[in-house]
Every structure is written in C-alpha cells, then in structure tokens.
Short mmCIF file of C-alpha atoms in Angstrom, two decimals:
data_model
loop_
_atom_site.label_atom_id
_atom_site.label_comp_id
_atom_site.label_asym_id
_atom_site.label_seq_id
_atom_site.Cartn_x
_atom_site.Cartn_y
_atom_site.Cartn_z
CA UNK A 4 181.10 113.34 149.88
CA UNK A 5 181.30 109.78 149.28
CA UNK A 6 178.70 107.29 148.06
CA UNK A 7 177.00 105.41 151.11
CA UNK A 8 176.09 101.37 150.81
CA UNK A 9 173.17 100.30 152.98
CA UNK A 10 173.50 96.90 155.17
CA UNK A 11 171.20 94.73 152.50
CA UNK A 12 171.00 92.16 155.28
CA UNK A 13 168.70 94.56 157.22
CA UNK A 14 167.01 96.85 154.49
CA UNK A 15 166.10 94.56 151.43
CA UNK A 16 162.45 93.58 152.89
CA UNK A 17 161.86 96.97 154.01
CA UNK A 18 159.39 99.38 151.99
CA UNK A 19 161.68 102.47 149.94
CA UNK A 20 158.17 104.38 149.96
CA UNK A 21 158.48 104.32 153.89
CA UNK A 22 162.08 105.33 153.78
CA UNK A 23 162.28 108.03 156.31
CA UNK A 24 160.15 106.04 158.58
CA UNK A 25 162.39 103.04 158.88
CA UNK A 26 163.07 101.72 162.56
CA UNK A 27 166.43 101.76 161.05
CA UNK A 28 167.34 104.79 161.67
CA UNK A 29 166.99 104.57 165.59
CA UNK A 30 169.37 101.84 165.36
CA UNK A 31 171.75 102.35 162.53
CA UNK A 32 174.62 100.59 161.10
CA UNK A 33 177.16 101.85 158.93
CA UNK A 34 180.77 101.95 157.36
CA UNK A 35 181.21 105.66 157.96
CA UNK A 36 184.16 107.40 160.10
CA UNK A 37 181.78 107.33 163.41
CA UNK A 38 179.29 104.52 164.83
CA UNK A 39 175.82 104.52 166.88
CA UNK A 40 176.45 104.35 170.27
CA UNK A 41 173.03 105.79 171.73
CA UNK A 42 169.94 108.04 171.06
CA UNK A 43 167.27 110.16 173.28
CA UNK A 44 163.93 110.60 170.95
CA UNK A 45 164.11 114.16 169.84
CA UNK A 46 166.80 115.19 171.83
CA UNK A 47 170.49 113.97 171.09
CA UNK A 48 172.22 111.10 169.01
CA UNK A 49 175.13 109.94 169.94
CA UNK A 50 178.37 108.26 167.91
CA UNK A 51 181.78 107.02 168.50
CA UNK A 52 185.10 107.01 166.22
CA UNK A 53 184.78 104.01 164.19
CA UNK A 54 188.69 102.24 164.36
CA UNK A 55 188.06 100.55 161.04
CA UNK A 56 187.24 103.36 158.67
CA UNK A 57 189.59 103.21 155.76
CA UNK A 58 190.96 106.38 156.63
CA UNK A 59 192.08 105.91 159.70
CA UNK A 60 190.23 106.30 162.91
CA UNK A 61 189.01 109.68 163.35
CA UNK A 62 191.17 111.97 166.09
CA UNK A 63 187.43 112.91 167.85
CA UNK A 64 186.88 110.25 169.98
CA UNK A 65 182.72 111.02 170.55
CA UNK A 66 180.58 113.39 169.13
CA UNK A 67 176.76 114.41 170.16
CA UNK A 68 174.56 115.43 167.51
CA UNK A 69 171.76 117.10 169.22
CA UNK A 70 168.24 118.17 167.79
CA UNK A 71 167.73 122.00 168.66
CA UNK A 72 165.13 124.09 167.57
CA UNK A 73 166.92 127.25 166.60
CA UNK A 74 170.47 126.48 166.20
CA UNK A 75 171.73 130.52 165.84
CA UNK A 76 170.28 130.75 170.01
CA UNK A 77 172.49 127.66 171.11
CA UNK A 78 175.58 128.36 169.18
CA UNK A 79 175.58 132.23 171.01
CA UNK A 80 174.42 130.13 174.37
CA UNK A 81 177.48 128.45 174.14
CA UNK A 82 175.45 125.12 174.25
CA UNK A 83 176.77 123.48 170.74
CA UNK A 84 180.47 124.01 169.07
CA UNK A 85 179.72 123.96 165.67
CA UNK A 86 176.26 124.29 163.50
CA UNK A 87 176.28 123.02 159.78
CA UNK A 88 172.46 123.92 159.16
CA UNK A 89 172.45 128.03 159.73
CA UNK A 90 169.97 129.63 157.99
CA UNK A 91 172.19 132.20 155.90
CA UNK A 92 170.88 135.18 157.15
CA UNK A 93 171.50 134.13 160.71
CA UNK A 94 175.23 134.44 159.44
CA UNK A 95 175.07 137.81 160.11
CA UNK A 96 174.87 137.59 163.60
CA UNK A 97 177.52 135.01 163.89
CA UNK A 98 180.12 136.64 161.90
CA UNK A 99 179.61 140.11 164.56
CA UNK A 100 181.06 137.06 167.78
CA UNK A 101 184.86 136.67 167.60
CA UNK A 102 183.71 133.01 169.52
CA UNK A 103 183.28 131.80 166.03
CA UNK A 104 184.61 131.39 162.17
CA UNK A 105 182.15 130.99 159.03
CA UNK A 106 183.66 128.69 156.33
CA UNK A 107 181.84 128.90 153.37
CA UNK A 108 181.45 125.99 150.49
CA UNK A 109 179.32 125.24 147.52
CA UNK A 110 177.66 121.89 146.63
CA UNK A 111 176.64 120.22 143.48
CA UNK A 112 173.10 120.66 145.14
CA UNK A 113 170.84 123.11 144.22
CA UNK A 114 167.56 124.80 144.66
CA UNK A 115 164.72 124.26 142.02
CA UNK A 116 161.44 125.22 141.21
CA UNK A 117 160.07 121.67 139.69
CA UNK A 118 157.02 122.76 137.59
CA UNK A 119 154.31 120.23 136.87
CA UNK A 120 154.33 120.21 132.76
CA UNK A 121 151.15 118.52 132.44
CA UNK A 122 149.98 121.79 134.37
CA UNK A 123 148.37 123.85 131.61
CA UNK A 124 150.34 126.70 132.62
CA UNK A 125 153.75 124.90 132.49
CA UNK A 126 153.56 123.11 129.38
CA UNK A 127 155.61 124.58 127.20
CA UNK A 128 159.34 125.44 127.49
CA UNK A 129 159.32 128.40 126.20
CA UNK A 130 157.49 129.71 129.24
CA UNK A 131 159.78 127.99 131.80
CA UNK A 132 162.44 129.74 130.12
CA UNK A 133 159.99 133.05 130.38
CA UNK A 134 159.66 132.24 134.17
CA UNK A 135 163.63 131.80 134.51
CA UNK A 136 164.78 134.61 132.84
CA UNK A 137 162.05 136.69 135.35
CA UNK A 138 164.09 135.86 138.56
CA UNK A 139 167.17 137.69 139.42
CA UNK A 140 169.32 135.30 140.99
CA UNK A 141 172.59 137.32 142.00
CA UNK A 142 169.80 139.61 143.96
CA UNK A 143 168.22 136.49 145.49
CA UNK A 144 171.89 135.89 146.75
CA UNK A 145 172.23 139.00 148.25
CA UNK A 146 168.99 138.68 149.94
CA UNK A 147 169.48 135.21 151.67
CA UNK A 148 172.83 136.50 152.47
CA UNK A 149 175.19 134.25 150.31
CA UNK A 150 178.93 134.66 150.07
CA UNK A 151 180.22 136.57 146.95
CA UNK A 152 180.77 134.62 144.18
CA UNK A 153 177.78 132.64 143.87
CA UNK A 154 178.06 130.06 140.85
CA UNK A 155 174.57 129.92 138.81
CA UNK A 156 173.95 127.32 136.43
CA UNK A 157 170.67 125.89 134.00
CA UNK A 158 171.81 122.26 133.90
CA UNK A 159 172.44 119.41 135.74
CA UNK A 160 175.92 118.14 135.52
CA UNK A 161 178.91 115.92 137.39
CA UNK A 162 180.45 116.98 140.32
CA UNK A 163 183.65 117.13 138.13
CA UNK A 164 182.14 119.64 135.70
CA UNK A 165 180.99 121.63 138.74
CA UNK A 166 184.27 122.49 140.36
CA UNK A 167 186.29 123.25 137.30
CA UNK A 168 183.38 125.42 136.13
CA UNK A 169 182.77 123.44 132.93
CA UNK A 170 179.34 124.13 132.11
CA UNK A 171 177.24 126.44 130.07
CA UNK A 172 176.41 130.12 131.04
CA UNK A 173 173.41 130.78 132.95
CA UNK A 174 170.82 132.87 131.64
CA UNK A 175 170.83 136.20 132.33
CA UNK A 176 167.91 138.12 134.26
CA UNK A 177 165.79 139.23 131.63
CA UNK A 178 162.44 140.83 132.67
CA UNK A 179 161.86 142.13 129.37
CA UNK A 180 162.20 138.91 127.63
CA UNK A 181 160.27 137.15 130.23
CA UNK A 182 157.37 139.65 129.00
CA UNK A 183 157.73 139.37 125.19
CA UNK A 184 157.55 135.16 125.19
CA UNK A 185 154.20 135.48 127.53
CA UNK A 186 152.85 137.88 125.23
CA UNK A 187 153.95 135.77 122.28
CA UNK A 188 152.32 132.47 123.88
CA UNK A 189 149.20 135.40 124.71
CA UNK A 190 149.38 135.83 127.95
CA UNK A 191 148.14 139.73 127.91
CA UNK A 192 147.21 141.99 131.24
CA UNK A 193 144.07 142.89 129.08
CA UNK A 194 141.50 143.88 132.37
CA UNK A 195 144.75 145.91 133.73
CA UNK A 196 144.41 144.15 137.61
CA UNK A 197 148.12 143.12 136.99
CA UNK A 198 147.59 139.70 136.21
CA UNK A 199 148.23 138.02 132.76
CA UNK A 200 145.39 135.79 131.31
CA UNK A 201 144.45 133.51 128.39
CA UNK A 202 141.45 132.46 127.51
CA UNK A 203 139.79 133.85 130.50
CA UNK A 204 142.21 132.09 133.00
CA UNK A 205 144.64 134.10 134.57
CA UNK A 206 148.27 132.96 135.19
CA UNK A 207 148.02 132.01 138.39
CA UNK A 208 149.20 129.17 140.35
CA UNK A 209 150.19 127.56 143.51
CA UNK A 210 154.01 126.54 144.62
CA UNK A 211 154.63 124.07 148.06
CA UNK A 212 157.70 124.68 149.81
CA UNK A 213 159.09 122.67 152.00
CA UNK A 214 158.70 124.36 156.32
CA UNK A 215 162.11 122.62 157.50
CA UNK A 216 164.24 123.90 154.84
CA UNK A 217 166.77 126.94 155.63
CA UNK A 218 165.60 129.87 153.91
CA UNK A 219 162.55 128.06 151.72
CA UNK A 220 160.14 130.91 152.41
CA UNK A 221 162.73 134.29 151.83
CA UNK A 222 163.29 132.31 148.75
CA UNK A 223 159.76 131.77 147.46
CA UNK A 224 158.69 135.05 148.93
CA UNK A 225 161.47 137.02 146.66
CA UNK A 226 160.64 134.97 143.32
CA UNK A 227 156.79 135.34 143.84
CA UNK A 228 157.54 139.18 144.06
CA UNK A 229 159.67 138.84 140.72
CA UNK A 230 156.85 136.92 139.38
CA UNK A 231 154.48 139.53 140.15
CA UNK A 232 156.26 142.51 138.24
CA UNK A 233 156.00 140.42 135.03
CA UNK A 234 152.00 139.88 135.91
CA UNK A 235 152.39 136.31 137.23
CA UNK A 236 150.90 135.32 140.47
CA UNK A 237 152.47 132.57 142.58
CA UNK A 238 150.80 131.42 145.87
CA UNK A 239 152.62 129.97 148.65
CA UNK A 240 152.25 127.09 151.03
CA UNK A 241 154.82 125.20 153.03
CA UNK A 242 154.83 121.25 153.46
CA UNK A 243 156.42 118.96 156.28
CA UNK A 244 159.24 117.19 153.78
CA UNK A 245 157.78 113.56 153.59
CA UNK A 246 154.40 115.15 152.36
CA UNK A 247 156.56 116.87 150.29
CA UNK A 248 158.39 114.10 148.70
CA UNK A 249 154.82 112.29 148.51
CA UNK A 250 153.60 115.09 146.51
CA UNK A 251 156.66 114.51 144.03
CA UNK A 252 155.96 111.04 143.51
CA UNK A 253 152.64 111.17 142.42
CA UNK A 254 152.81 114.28 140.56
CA UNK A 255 150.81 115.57 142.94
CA UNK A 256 151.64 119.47 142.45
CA UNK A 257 151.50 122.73 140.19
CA UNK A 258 155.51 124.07 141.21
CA UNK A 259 157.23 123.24 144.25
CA UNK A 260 160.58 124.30 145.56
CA UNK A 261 162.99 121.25 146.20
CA UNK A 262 166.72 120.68 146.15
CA UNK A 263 168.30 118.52 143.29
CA UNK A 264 170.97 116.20 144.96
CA UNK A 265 174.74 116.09 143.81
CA UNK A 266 177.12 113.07 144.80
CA UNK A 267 180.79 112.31 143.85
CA UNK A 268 179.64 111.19 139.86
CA UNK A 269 176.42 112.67 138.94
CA UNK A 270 173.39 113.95 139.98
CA UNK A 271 171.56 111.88 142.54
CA UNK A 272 167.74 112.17 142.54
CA UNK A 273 166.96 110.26 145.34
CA UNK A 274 164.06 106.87 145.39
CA UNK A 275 162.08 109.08 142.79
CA UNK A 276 163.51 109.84 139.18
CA UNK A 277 162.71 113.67 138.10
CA UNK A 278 163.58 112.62 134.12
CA UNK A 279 163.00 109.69 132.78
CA UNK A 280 160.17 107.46 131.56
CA UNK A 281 157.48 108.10 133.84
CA UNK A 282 159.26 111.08 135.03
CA UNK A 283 157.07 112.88 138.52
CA UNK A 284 157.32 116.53 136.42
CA UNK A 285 155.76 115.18 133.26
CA UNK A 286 158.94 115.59 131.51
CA UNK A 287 159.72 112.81 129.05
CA UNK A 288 162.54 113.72 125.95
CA UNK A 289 163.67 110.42 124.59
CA UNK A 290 167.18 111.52 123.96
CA UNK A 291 167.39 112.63 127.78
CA UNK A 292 166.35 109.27 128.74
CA UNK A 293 168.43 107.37 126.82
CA UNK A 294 171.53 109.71 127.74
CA UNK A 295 170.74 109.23 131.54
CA UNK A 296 170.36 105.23 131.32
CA UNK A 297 173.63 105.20 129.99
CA UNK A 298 175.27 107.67 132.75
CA UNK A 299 173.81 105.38 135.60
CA UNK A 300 175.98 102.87 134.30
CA UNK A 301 178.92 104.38 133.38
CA UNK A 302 181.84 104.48 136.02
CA UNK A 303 184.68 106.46 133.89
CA UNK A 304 184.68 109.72 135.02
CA UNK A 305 185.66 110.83 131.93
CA UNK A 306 183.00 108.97 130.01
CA UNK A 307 180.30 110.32 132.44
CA UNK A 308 181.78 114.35 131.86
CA UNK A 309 181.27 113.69 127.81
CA UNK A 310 177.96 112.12 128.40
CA UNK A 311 176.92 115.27 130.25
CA UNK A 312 177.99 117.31 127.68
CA UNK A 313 175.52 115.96 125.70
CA UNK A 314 172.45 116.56 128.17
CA UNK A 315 173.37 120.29 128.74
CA UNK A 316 172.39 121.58 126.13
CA UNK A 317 168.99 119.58 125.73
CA UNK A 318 168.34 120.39 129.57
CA UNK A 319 168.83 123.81 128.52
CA UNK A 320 166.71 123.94 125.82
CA UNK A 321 163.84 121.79 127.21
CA UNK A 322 164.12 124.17 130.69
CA UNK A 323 162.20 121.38 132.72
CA UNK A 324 162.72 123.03 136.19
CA UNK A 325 163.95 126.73 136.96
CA UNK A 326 167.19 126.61 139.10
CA UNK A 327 168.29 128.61 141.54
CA UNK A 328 171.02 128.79 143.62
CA UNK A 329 173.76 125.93 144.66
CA UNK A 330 173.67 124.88 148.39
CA UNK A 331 176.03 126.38 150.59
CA UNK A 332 177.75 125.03 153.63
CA UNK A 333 178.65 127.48 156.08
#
C-alpha cells in the first residue's frame, strides 16, 4: 500500500475525534487510481478510473463497491465478482466452487490483545508474557482457517523487516510457563473452582471486541478457552468500532482485541498513539519513546530498519500487548 495525503483545503477545520463521521466521506476527493462518481446510503458507492494517477489510468473503466451484509451469500449468488473482506472460515466454502480462486497474502497488520497496564491485573510484564506464552497461535490459525505458513511475531517492526523475515522469534506456546510466572507473581487456584486469585480477587477480567471485524469472536472465544486451562477467566463483549476506538482513547478498558496498522515505513497507529507519552495502554518506557520520535521522522529506509532493531527487543521484553496473528487478504 501506499501512504494517502488528505485534501487540507477541505479537512484542516474538521474535528480528527469525529473522523469517521466526516461528511467527507459521502463526497470524497482523492489522488488514488479511481474517483467518486456517485453513492446510494447503505447500498453501493460508485468510482471511475482516474486518467491522472501516476501509474497510468487503470484498464477498469468503473467499479461498484456495494455494502452487503454477508458477502460469502452474494459471491455464490453470483451478485458481486470479487470479495476482499471473507471471513476465513467462509473460505471453505468458496474454495469447494470452481466459479472462483482464493489468493492469499499477509499484511504488516496484526491482531492484538491491548491490555490496560494501569489494570491491576496487567501491570506487570511478566504476566503479559504469562498470558502470551498461554495462547497457541499456530492452533488459533488452524481454527480461523488460515493458509499454511502463518508468520507470528512479538514486535512491531517496518514493512521491510516484515517481508524478508527480519525479526525476532516468537515465543513459543508455553502453558507450563504461563503457570509457573502466575504462581511466582501468587496467583494460586487455592479454593480449587479453577480460577487463580490474589489477595482474595480472582483473575478475572473483561476483553471488548470489536462486532464488525472478520473472525473477532472465534478469536476471543479460542484464547478465553486457553485462558481458562491456565485458571484465567476472560469475559467477552463485542463493540460497534467507533465505540471501540473511543474506548482506546480514553483508556477506557481492561483488554480489548484491535488490529495494529502497518503502512509502507512503519507501523501506523492511527489518530491515537498506543506508545508514547500519554500512551491509551498505560505504557510509558522512555527509551521506546524516544526511539519512536525519532522513527516518525526518519525517511531512510535503512535508518528506520536499524532504529527498529533497537525497539524489538525492548517491545519484547516490556510485552505491552499480546499479538496474534498478521492480517490476511484472501
């Protein structure tokens, strides 16, 4: 993907808080390879092949986007051509038509579980790392249906580093671990109901998901079933998105499920900064902050791959989210 730049013209006396709200977006202007022509509320937007993109004009004249509800029923109905939001286990049904081909790709984006450090529960890395090394990821693959090959990773790196696999090892899935650094930080099943506690309060928590995204609740569903075997309880409730992104902002959550972002350079967080003074998890290392200033403002490649270097192994240590597995386009 490419970076986008926004018409300032039109956007600079708009609100960022209100972002997905923006009138804009009914009526929106662009340097991409295709421009607005029309919209129907809810329905269908409609673009055109943009003659001065830079590379070249594109060789599909029009294209309708429309807004289905379940886009595995319309793809068999013959009503779309192509569908770049499947949920992965409705891949199954798509691969069994000869109508169709899967192509399969991974992103730089990937799922997290952001946990709230100034959360009693969260506060200390060594239990992130305990709730990390609880979930089986290659099994959580399996179960949403992946493609072999899945590439996991406990950092946050460039897109460069990504692709040529130049990046530390995960960890592995460790129950047994998991168990030994709770009962070293004395979380104990001591009543025997299957629940660690401490002090009388048992390790138990809530985690918001968010109800549009592909696969969000097979996801949490597995790891709160992981978390359970190790005596960890982890409720579930979904969000609409922008209440979810609200939630980030003000820190208003115990864990919550969430994709980090992943553009051409570096890690894109969106209008709210996950690390960093002030950071929405709680999460504030000096040496992260001042390694991350200087990445937003570095534009060698190079540069920006050995300044990475350097945050991998402090994101690994520090373990301020869990992640979980990359984004993939099919």
């Amino acid at each position: 993907s490419s970076d986008v730049f926004y018409p300032k013209h039109l956007l600079e006396g708009l609100d960022p808080e209100e972002f997905y709200d923006w009138e804009f977006w009914t009526h929106p202007v662009g340097n991409g390879p295709y421009r607005y022509v029309r919209h129907v509320p809810k329905t269908m937007v409609e673009v055109e092949a943009n003659p001065d993109y830079y590379r070249g004009k594109p060789k599909i004249e029009r294209v309708i986007l429309r807004f289905v509800e379940n886009y595995l029923t319309e793809l068999l109905s013959g009503n779309i051509d192509a569908a770049g939001e499947l949920n992965s286990l409705d891949l199954l049904a798509i691969k069994k038509d000869p109508r169709f081909r899967t192509y399969h790709g991974w992103g730089n984006q990937t799922g997290a579980i952001y946990w709230n450090h100034d959360y009693y529960l969260f506060q200390s890395p060594e239990i992130r790392r305990a709730l990390t090394l609880s979930i089986n990821r290659y099994e959580l693959a399996a179960v949403l249906n992946y493609p072999e090959g899945v590439p996991l990773k406990d950092t946050i790196m460039t897109i460069r580093q990504f692709l040529r696999g130049d990046y530390p090892d995960p960890l592995p899935y460790d129950p047994d671990q998991a168990g030994e650094i709770l009962e070293k930080h004395g979380w104990q099943d001591t009543d025997g109901n299957g629940i660690r506690e401490r002090d009388g309060k048992e390790f138990r928590f809530m985690a918001h998901i968010s109800s549009s995204l592909p696969g969000a609740e097979e996801c949490a569903t597995y790891v709160q079933d992981q978390f359970r075997r190790i005596g960890i309880r982890m409720e579930i409730q979904a969000l609409e998105r922008n209440l979810l992104v609200k939630r980030i902002r003000n820190s208003d959550f115990q864990a919550l499920f969430f994709l980090i972002h992943g553009n051409t350079n570096q890690p894109n967080f969106g209008d709210f900064r996950l690390f960093g003074k002030k950071s929405p998890l709680g999460y504030n290392n000096p040496e992260m902050i001042r390694l991350l200033e200087t990445a937003r403002s570095e534009m060698d490649p190079d540069n920006l791959d050995e300044i990475y270097e350097k945050i991998m192994p402090i994101f690994m240590e520090d373990m301020p989210m869990t992640l979980l597995l990359p984004w993939t386009y099919s």
